[in-house]
Short mmCIF file of C-alpha atoms and ligand atoms in Angstrom, two decimals:
data_model
loop_
_atom_site.label_atom_id
_atom_site.label_comp_id
_atom_site.label_asym_id
_atom_site.label_seq_id
_atom_site.Cartn_x
_atom_site.Cartn_y
_atom_site.Cartn_z
CA MET A 1 33.64 -14.98 83.43
CA THR A 2 33.39 -11.68 81.58
CA ALA A 3 31.26 -10.75 78.61
CA ALA A 4 32.88 -9.97 75.29
CA ARG A 5 33.15 -6.17 75.11
CA GLY A 6 33.82 -6.05 71.35
CA PRO A 7 31.26 -4.93 68.77
CA LEU A 8 27.62 -5.66 69.60
CA PRO A 9 26.39 -8.97 68.18
CA ARG A 10 24.37 -8.75 64.95
CA ARG A 11 22.97 -12.30 64.95
CA ILE A 12 21.67 -13.97 68.09
CA VAL A 13 20.24 -17.49 68.23
CA VAL A 14 18.08 -18.58 71.17
CA ALA A 15 17.88 -22.40 71.43
CA GLY A 16 14.74 -23.46 73.29
CA HIS A 17 11.37 -21.67 73.35
CA GLY A 18 10.24 -22.28 76.92
CA ILE A 19 9.88 -19.41 79.36
CA ALA A 20 13.67 -18.93 79.62
CA GLY A 21 14.16 -18.64 75.84
CA LEU A 22 11.08 -16.47 75.32
CA THR A 23 12.05 -14.13 78.14
CA ALA A 24 15.62 -13.89 76.84
CA ALA A 25 14.31 -12.99 73.36
CA GLY A 26 12.08 -10.23 74.76
CA ALA A 27 14.82 -8.95 77.08
CA LEU A 28 17.37 -8.76 74.26
CA ARG A 29 15.02 -6.48 72.34
CA GLU A 30 14.31 -4.37 75.42
CA ALA A 31 18.05 -4.04 76.04
CA GLY A 32 18.44 -2.54 72.57
CA PHE A 33 19.24 -5.50 70.30
CA ASP A 34 17.83 -4.75 66.84
CA GLY A 35 19.75 -7.35 64.83
CA GLU A 36 18.73 -10.78 63.53
CA LEU A 37 17.11 -12.80 66.31
CA THR A 38 16.17 -16.48 65.79
CA LEU A 39 14.24 -18.55 68.31
CA VAL A 40 14.37 -22.33 67.76
CA GLY A 41 12.16 -24.79 69.66
CA ASP A 42 11.20 -28.39 69.08
CA GLU A 43 7.62 -28.17 70.36
CA PRO A 44 4.98 -27.23 67.77
CA HIS A 45 2.87 -25.31 70.32
CA ALA A 46 2.45 -21.58 70.88
CA PRO A 47 4.00 -20.38 74.18
CA TYR A 48 2.38 -21.90 77.27
CA SER A 49 2.79 -21.97 81.04
CA ARG A 50 4.34 -25.21 82.26
CA PRO A 51 3.30 -24.67 85.93
CA ALA A 52 -0.35 -24.45 84.84
CA LEU A 53 -0.18 -28.00 83.43
CA SER A 54 -0.13 -29.71 86.84
CA LYS A 55 -2.47 -27.16 88.44
CA ALA A 56 -5.27 -25.54 86.40
CA LEU A 57 -5.10 -27.98 83.48
CA LEU A 58 -4.97 -31.23 85.45
CA GLY A 59 -7.35 -29.89 88.09
CA GLY A 60 -10.08 -29.64 85.45
CA ALA A 61 -9.96 -25.92 84.56
CA ASP A 62 -10.63 -24.59 81.06
CA PRO A 63 -8.18 -26.40 78.73
CA GLY A 64 -6.86 -22.99 77.58
CA ALA A 65 -5.80 -21.91 81.09
CA HIS A 66 -2.14 -22.57 80.25
CA THR A 67 -1.80 -20.27 77.22
CA LEU A 68 0.64 -17.36 77.36
CA PRO A 69 0.33 -14.12 75.38
CA PRO A 70 2.42 -14.05 72.16
CA GLY A 71 5.88 -12.50 72.56
CA GLU A 72 6.71 -9.05 71.18
CA HIS A 73 10.31 -9.91 70.34
CA GLY A 74 9.80 -9.99 66.58
CA ALA A 75 12.19 -12.94 66.32
CA ARG A 76 12.16 -15.41 63.47
CA GLU A 77 10.53 -18.38 65.18
CA LEU A 78 11.36 -21.93 64.11
CA ARG A 79 8.82 -24.19 65.83
CA GLY A 80 8.94 -27.97 65.69
CA VAL A 81 12.67 -27.74 64.89
CA ARG A 82 15.35 -29.30 67.08
CA VAL A 83 18.90 -28.05 67.57
CA THR A 84 21.18 -31.06 67.23
CA ALA A 85 24.75 -29.78 67.66
CA LEU A 86 26.82 -26.72 68.48
CA ASP A 87 30.15 -25.77 66.93
CA PRO A 88 31.42 -22.98 69.21
CA VAL A 89 34.57 -22.45 67.12
CA ARG A 90 32.73 -21.79 63.84
CA ARG A 91 29.84 -20.29 65.81
CA ARG A 92 27.13 -22.37 64.22
CA VAL A 93 24.13 -24.30 65.53
CA ALA A 94 22.98 -27.37 63.55
CA LEU A 95 19.27 -28.12 63.17
CA ASP A 96 17.46 -31.41 62.59
CA ASP A 97 16.10 -30.19 59.24
CA GLY A 98 19.67 -30.14 57.91
CA ALA A 99 20.14 -26.37 58.12
CA SER A 100 22.66 -24.59 60.33
CA LEU A 101 22.45 -21.13 61.86
CA PRO A 102 25.43 -18.82 62.29
CA TYR A 103 25.49 -16.64 65.41
CA ASP A 104 27.52 -13.91 67.09
CA ALA A 105 25.89 -14.60 70.47
CA LEU A 106 23.92 -17.63 71.63
CA VAL A 107 21.39 -18.34 74.39
CA LEU A 108 21.13 -21.96 75.56
CA ALA A 109 17.60 -22.52 76.89
CA THR A 110 16.61 -26.10 76.03
CA GLY A 111 15.42 -26.83 79.57
CA ALA A 112 15.02 -30.33 80.93
CA ARG A 113 12.90 -33.46 80.47
CA ALA A 114 11.29 -35.77 83.00
CA ARG A 115 13.56 -38.37 84.59
CA ARG A 116 12.05 -41.85 84.24
CA LEU A 117 11.99 -44.78 86.64
CA SER A 118 12.60 -47.26 83.86
CA PRO A 119 13.73 -47.04 80.22
CA GLY A 120 11.24 -49.79 79.39
CA GLY A 121 8.01 -47.73 79.44
CA GLY A 122 4.97 -48.46 81.60
CA GLU A 123 4.92 -45.07 83.30
CA TRP A 124 3.40 -41.68 82.54
CA THR A 125 5.36 -38.47 83.11
CA LEU A 126 4.27 -34.84 83.04
CA ARG A 127 6.60 -32.32 81.46
CA GLY A 128 4.94 -30.83 78.39
CA LEU A 129 1.52 -29.80 77.12
CA ASP A 130 1.00 -33.05 75.18
CA ASP A 131 1.72 -35.07 78.37
CA ALA A 132 -0.78 -32.99 80.34
CA LEU A 133 -3.57 -33.24 77.77
CA ALA A 134 -3.10 -37.02 77.49
CA LEU A 135 -3.03 -37.45 81.28
CA ARG A 136 -6.12 -35.29 81.69
CA ARG A 137 -7.97 -37.45 79.16
CA ALA A 138 -6.83 -40.65 80.90
CA LEU A 139 -7.88 -39.39 84.35
CA ALA A 140 -11.39 -38.64 83.07
CA ALA A 141 -12.01 -42.44 83.02
CA ARG A 142 -11.23 -42.50 86.78
CA PRO A 143 -8.49 -45.12 86.76
CA SER A 144 -6.73 -46.08 89.97
CA VAL A 145 -3.53 -44.00 90.06
CA LEU A 146 -0.13 -44.65 91.60
CA VAL A 147 2.11 -41.58 91.73
CA VAL A 148 5.80 -42.20 92.39
CA GLY A 149 7.54 -39.13 93.80
CA GLY A 150 6.72 -37.11 96.91
CA GLY A 151 8.09 -33.82 95.60
CA VAL A 152 6.00 -30.81 94.62
CA LEU A 153 5.16 -32.12 91.14
CA GLY A 154 4.17 -35.59 92.40
CA MET A 155 1.88 -34.04 94.99
CA GLU A 156 0.29 -31.71 92.42
CA ILE A 157 -0.37 -34.67 90.10
CA ALA A 158 -1.91 -36.61 93.01
CA SER A 159 -4.08 -33.59 93.81
CA GLY A 160 -5.25 -33.33 90.19
CA ALA A 161 -6.02 -37.07 90.03
CA LEU A 162 -8.04 -36.90 93.26
CA ALA A 163 -9.93 -33.88 91.91
CA ALA A 164 -10.77 -35.99 88.83
CA GLY A 165 -12.35 -38.61 91.12
CA CYS A 166 -9.57 -41.23 91.04
CA ALA A 167 -8.37 -43.37 93.94
CA VAL A 168 -4.76 -42.25 94.38
CA THR A 169 -1.73 -43.73 96.16
CA LEU A 170 1.51 -41.78 96.31
CA VAL A 171 4.86 -43.44 96.97
CA SER A 172 7.40 -41.08 98.50
CA TYR A 173 11.09 -41.61 99.22
CA GLY A 174 11.05 -40.18 102.77
CA PRO A 175 8.25 -37.90 104.00
CA PRO A 176 6.56 -36.07 101.08
CA LEU A 177 7.73 -32.50 100.43
CA ARG A 178 9.90 -32.36 103.53
CA ALA A 179 13.29 -32.25 101.81
CA ARG A 180 12.12 -29.32 99.70
CA LEU A 181 9.79 -27.35 102.00
CA GLY A 182 10.94 -28.30 105.50
CA PRO A 183 8.76 -29.95 108.17
CA HIS A 184 6.36 -27.10 108.83
CA LEU A 185 5.07 -26.35 105.31
CA ALA A 186 5.30 -30.02 104.28
CA GLY A 187 3.17 -30.93 107.31
CA VAL A 188 0.42 -28.47 106.32
CA LEU A 189 0.21 -29.81 102.76
CA VAL A 190 0.41 -33.48 103.73
CA ARG A 191 -2.45 -33.00 106.21
CA ALA A 192 -4.50 -31.42 103.41
CA ALA A 193 -3.60 -34.35 101.11
CA ARG A 194 -4.74 -36.94 103.65
CA ALA A 195 -7.98 -35.01 104.22
CA TRP A 196 -8.63 -35.25 100.46
CA GLY A 197 -8.18 -39.03 100.65
CA LEU A 198 -4.62 -39.48 99.39
CA ARG A 199 -3.09 -42.81 100.43
CA LEU A 200 0.58 -42.30 101.25
CA VAL A 201 3.29 -44.95 101.21
CA GLU A 202 6.76 -43.96 102.42
CA THR A 203 9.79 -45.88 101.29
CA ALA A 204 13.32 -45.80 102.67
CA ALA A 205 14.97 -46.34 99.27
CA ARG A 206 14.14 -45.31 95.74
CA ALA A 207 11.27 -47.23 94.13
CA ARG A 208 11.83 -49.32 90.98
CA LEU A 209 9.43 -49.99 88.14
CA ASP A 210 9.48 -53.59 87.01
CA ALA A 211 6.97 -55.17 84.64
CA GLY A 212 4.36 -52.52 85.40
CA ARG A 213 4.66 -52.86 89.17
CA VAL A 214 6.36 -50.40 91.51
CA ARG A 215 8.71 -52.30 93.80
CA LEU A 216 9.83 -50.86 97.12
CA ALA A 217 12.86 -51.57 99.31
CA ASP A 218 10.78 -53.62 101.80
CA GLY A 219 9.91 -56.14 99.07
CA THR A 220 6.34 -54.96 98.54
CA ALA A 221 5.02 -54.31 95.04
CA HIS A 222 2.27 -51.84 94.12
CA ALA A 223 0.21 -51.66 90.97
CA ALA A 224 -2.55 -49.42 89.57
CA ASP A 225 -4.32 -48.77 86.28
CA LEU A 226 -2.02 -45.82 85.75
CA VAL A 227 1.51 -45.26 87.13
CA VAL A 228 2.77 -41.67 86.97
CA SER A 229 6.35 -40.91 87.96
CA ALA A 230 7.56 -37.49 89.11
CA VAL A 231 11.13 -38.28 90.13
CA GLY A 232 13.08 -35.26 88.94
CA ASP A 233 14.36 -33.96 85.64
CA VAL A 234 17.39 -34.24 83.38
CA PRO A 235 18.89 -31.25 81.50
CA HIS A 236 18.25 -31.34 77.75
CA THR A 237 21.85 -30.82 76.73
CA GLU A 238 22.93 -33.86 74.70
CA TRP A 239 23.23 -31.53 71.71
CA LEU A 240 26.09 -29.74 73.49
CA ALA A 241 28.25 -32.91 73.54
CA GLY A 242 31.91 -32.18 72.84
CA THR A 243 31.68 -28.44 73.51
CA GLY A 244 33.01 -28.57 77.08
CA LEU A 245 30.02 -26.52 78.22
CA THR A 246 28.31 -29.21 80.31
CA ALA A 247 29.08 -30.66 83.76
CA ASP A 248 28.81 -34.37 84.61
CA ASP A 249 25.10 -34.05 85.44
CA GLY A 250 24.40 -32.47 82.06
CA SER A 251 23.82 -28.97 83.44
CA VAL A 252 25.62 -25.90 82.05
CA PRO A 253 27.56 -24.06 84.76
CA VAL A 254 27.32 -20.27 84.41
CA ASP A 255 28.61 -17.19 86.23
CA ALA A 256 26.41 -14.87 88.30
CA HIS A 257 25.29 -13.17 85.07
CA GLY A 258 24.21 -16.34 83.31
CA LEU A 259 27.24 -16.54 80.98
CA ALA A 260 28.83 -19.92 80.28
CA ARG A 261 31.49 -18.32 78.08
CA PRO A 262 31.86 -14.92 76.50
CA GLY A 263 29.01 -14.67 73.99
CA ILE A 264 27.19 -17.79 75.25
CA ALA A 265 24.50 -17.51 77.92
CA ALA A 266 22.68 -20.45 79.53
CA VAL A 267 19.35 -19.81 81.25
CA GLY A 268 16.53 -21.71 82.90
CA ASP A 269 16.37 -25.36 83.92
CA LEU A 270 19.60 -26.40 82.18
CA ALA A 271 21.77 -23.73 83.87
CA ALA A 272 23.68 -24.33 87.10
CA LEU A 273 24.18 -21.11 89.06
CA PRO A 274 27.03 -20.32 91.43
CA ALA A 275 26.06 -21.51 94.93
CA PRO A 276 27.93 -22.14 98.16
CA GLY A 277 30.15 -25.19 97.52
CA GLY A 278 29.69 -25.32 93.72
CA HIS A 279 27.01 -24.79 91.11
CA ARG A 280 23.34 -25.67 91.49
CA ARG A 281 20.36 -25.74 89.14
CA VAL A 282 17.31 -23.76 90.27
CA PRO A 283 14.56 -25.33 88.11
CA LEU A 284 11.84 -22.81 88.88
CA TRP A 285 9.69 -20.63 86.64
CA ASN A 286 10.58 -17.25 88.17
CA SER A 287 14.23 -18.17 88.36
CA ALA A 288 14.18 -18.92 84.61
CA VAL A 289 12.68 -15.45 84.02
CA ASP A 290 15.21 -13.68 86.28
CA GLN A 291 18.15 -15.55 84.78
CA ALA A 292 17.02 -14.73 81.23
CA LEU A 293 16.65 -11.00 82.03
CA THR A 294 20.11 -10.85 83.59
CA ALA A 295 21.84 -12.94 80.91
CA ALA A 296 20.30 -10.98 78.01
CA HIS A 297 21.62 -7.76 79.53
CA ALA A 298 25.05 -9.31 80.15
CA LEU A 299 25.31 -10.60 76.55
CA LEU A 300 24.79 -7.09 75.19
CA HIS A 301 26.19 -4.77 77.84
CA GLY A 302 28.58 -6.81 79.97
CA LEU A 303 28.45 -7.07 83.71
CA SER A 304 26.29 -4.08 84.65
CA ALA A 305 23.33 -6.49 84.74
CA PRO A 306 21.37 -6.52 88.01
CA PRO A 307 22.01 -9.47 90.35
CA LEU A 308 19.51 -12.33 90.45
CA ALA A 309 16.51 -11.79 92.71
CA ARG A 310 15.68 -14.00 95.74
CA PRO A 311 14.20 -17.31 94.47
CA TYR A 312 10.40 -17.48 94.36
CA PHE A 313 8.19 -20.52 94.03
CA TRP A 314 4.50 -21.43 94.35
CA THR A 315 2.29 -24.47 94.42
CA GLU A 316 -1.42 -25.29 94.50
CA GLN A 317 -2.51 -28.67 95.82
CA PHE A 318 -5.32 -30.28 97.81
CA GLY A 319 -7.19 -26.98 98.03
CA ARG A 320 -4.23 -25.07 99.49
CA GLY A 321 -2.17 -22.32 97.85
CA LEU A 322 1.43 -21.67 98.91
CA LYS A 323 3.91 -19.00 97.78
CA VAL A 324 7.48 -18.95 99.08
CA ALA A 325 10.33 -16.44 98.60
CA GLY A 326 13.90 -17.16 99.68
CA PRO A 327 15.99 -20.28 100.24
CA LEU A 328 14.34 -23.69 100.66
CA PRO A 329 14.02 -25.61 102.86
CA PRO A 330 13.70 -22.79 105.39
CA ALA A 331 16.00 -23.05 108.41
CA GLY A 332 14.78 -22.93 112.02
CA GLU A 333 11.30 -22.22 113.35
CA PRO A 334 8.85 -19.90 111.58
CA GLU A 335 7.45 -16.66 113.02
CA TYR A 336 3.80 -15.83 112.23
CA VAL A 337 3.46 -12.40 110.64
CA ALA A 338 -0.28 -13.03 110.15
CA GLY A 339 -2.49 -15.97 111.12
CA GLY A 340 -1.38 -18.67 113.52
CA PRO A 341 -0.31 -22.29 113.84
CA GLY A 342 -3.87 -23.65 113.52
CA GLY A 343 -3.29 -24.52 109.84
CA GLY A 344 -5.49 -21.73 108.37
CA PRO A 345 -4.34 -18.85 106.12
CA ALA A 346 -1.00 -17.48 107.36
CA LEU A 347 1.97 -15.34 106.52
CA LEU A 348 5.21 -16.78 107.89
CA ARG A 349 8.85 -15.80 108.08
CA TRP A 350 12.03 -17.75 108.85
CA PRO A 351 14.56 -15.05 109.85
CA ARG A 352 17.49 -17.51 109.98
CA SER A 353 17.33 -18.43 106.31
CA GLY A 354 15.66 -15.31 104.94
CA THR A 355 12.56 -17.18 103.76
CA ALA A 356 8.92 -16.04 103.81
CA ALA A 357 5.75 -17.96 102.92
CA ALA A 358 2.14 -16.99 102.21
CA LEU A 359 -0.28 -19.85 102.83
CA ASP A 360 -3.74 -19.19 101.34
CA HIS A 361 -2.84 -15.54 101.89
CA ARG A 362 -2.94 -12.91 99.11
CA LEU A 363 0.35 -11.04 98.89
CA ALA A 364 2.17 -9.57 95.90
CA VAL A 365 5.45 -11.33 95.08
CA PRO A 366 7.66 -8.22 95.59
CA ARG A 367 6.20 -7.82 99.12
CA LEU A 368 6.82 -11.48 99.90
CA ARG A 369 10.41 -11.04 98.70
CA ARG A 370 10.82 -7.95 100.92
CA LEU A 371 9.42 -9.87 103.88
CA ALA A 372 11.88 -12.71 103.21
CA ALA A 373 14.73 -10.19 103.17
CA GLY A 374 13.69 -8.91 106.61
CA GLY A 375 11.53 -5.96 105.53
CA ALA A 376 7.84 -5.33 106.21
C1 FAD B 401 4.24 -29.80 85.31
C2 FAD B 401 5.20 -28.77 85.85
C3 FAD B 401 4.79 -27.88 86.85
C4 FAD B 401 5.66 -26.92 87.33
N1 FAD B 401 5.23 -26.07 88.32
C5 FAD B 401 6.04 -25.11 88.76
C6 FAD B 401 5.62 -24.18 89.76
O1 FAD B 401 4.51 -24.25 90.27
N2 FAD B 401 6.45 -23.20 90.16
C7 FAD B 401 7.70 -23.09 89.62
O2 FAD B 401 8.44 -22.18 90.00
N3 FAD B 401 8.15 -23.94 88.67
C8 FAD B 401 7.36 -24.95 88.24
N4 FAD B 401 7.81 -25.83 87.28
C9 FAD B 401 9.15 -25.65 86.72
C10 FAD B 401 9.14 -24.61 85.60
O3 FAD B 401 8.09 -24.86 84.73
C11 FAD B 401 10.48 -24.66 84.88
O4 FAD B 401 11.46 -24.23 85.81
C12 FAD B 401 10.51 -23.74 83.66
O5 FAD B 401 9.50 -24.09 82.76
C13 FAD B 401 11.88 -23.84 82.99
O6 FAD B 401 11.84 -23.12 81.80
P1 FAD B 401 12.94 -23.39 80.65
O7 FAD B 401 12.58 -22.45 79.56
O8 FAD B 401 14.30 -23.37 81.22
O9 FAD B 401 12.72 -24.91 80.21
P2 FAD B 401 11.52 -25.59 79.45
O10 FAD B 401 10.24 -25.02 79.93
O11 FAD B 401 11.75 -27.05 79.57
O12 FAD B 401 11.70 -25.13 77.94
C14 FAD B 401 12.70 -25.65 77.10
C15 FAD B 401 12.14 -25.77 75.71
O13 FAD B 401 13.18 -26.17 74.84
C16 FAD B 401 12.72 -27.25 74.04
N5 FAD B 401 13.87 -28.07 73.64
C17 FAD B 401 14.51 -29.04 74.34
N6 FAD B 401 15.52 -29.57 73.63
C18 FAD B 401 15.51 -28.91 72.44
C19 FAD B 401 16.32 -28.99 71.29
N7 FAD B 401 17.36 -29.83 71.20
N8 FAD B 401 16.04 -28.16 70.26
C20 FAD B 401 15.02 -27.27 70.33
N9 FAD B 401 14.22 -27.15 71.40
C21 FAD B 401 14.48 -27.96 72.45
C22 FAD B 401 11.76 -28.00 74.94
O14 FAD B 401 10.88 -28.83 74.21
C23 FAD B 401 11.05 -26.83 75.60
O15 FAD B 401 10.01 -26.35 74.80
C24 FAD B 401 6.96 -26.84 86.81
C25 FAD B 401 7.40 -27.74 85.82
C26 FAD B 401 6.53 -28.71 85.34
C27 FAD B 401 7.01 -29.68 84.29
#
């Protein structure tokens, strides 16, 4: 895919005002775009940090811990407005208030929503600020909590619920965190979870929600005052129906510069990046930022944009803090750069996969990335 090298765009629309859309708006200005920039998002809130919702906010910190500084992009911001359709031939985006916006270049950044266990209700999910504030209020009454999903988000929710004083059971399809983090790091966090009092139930097949009860493959059923599911996400791309931009899973495949077509970039959780054997979404905060920086540059200046940086991810749960740079799950056995296998603070490296991790260990992200790449 190559960027259009014609005249510079004069009107750019950014659809979605999460971190990917906000970063793209700022990066377009920094890359020299001084035309008409419009940022459209369906949430009424000022910019906020989604990762903080399941960490600081749920863990009981100051309810403002998630706020982000206002952007300096000078875009016309349409908040509480949804994009409903795209006509790539006429180059127009339709809005739910009946208006339509013309564009010369477009950034798709409408992210993803929580996947649900059942269409029939009966479960809580955590994706946006409103979800987090409601869940925080509900946890204050110390209900019994059943979390379905042994991924990073499910474990963070369980950690927050335990911190709020709830009795918490977590149902995990396979060992918690292992598919994502590998056995070593998953083992450290699961030990911390058990020490905090988390009750873990492993299931060999995906759990179902049926009349308020979570049913497992072995025939058992589990219930609690509050069922929270954290079973993945679904790209928010229904509004792109008929454009040919989406793959079967709803993601938008892009090239290494974040372009889906000349003049149309897709960034953040909805974008599927080139990967060995096909395209893959990388639904991570820093990846959304990196993709937006690269794609904004490519939209304006073509393919001189820098390549995407090594993926970076972090989590806080059960009193432990973990930062990881490089591919996950890491391959092979880790080497200890600092600390040791006793489970305390450590700096680790997996040379085979080019992954490095800092466990309760202060290290700047660029240094962690260098360590992952084999540097000091
Ligand atoms: C609770 C939680 C914790 C997380 N923790 C971490 C973490 O610790 N580390 C990490 O790396 N990543 C974490 N993530 C993932 C990270 O937050 C996402 O990768 C990142 O927010 C993606 O940004 P985005 O802008 O692509 O999508 P989003 O943040 O989803 O933003 C998309 C925006 O577009 C809006 N939108 C959707 N459809 C429309 C429409 N039709 N019209 C207009 N607007 C629309 C949405 O409402 C939303 O505001 C976490 C995610 C969640 C939910």
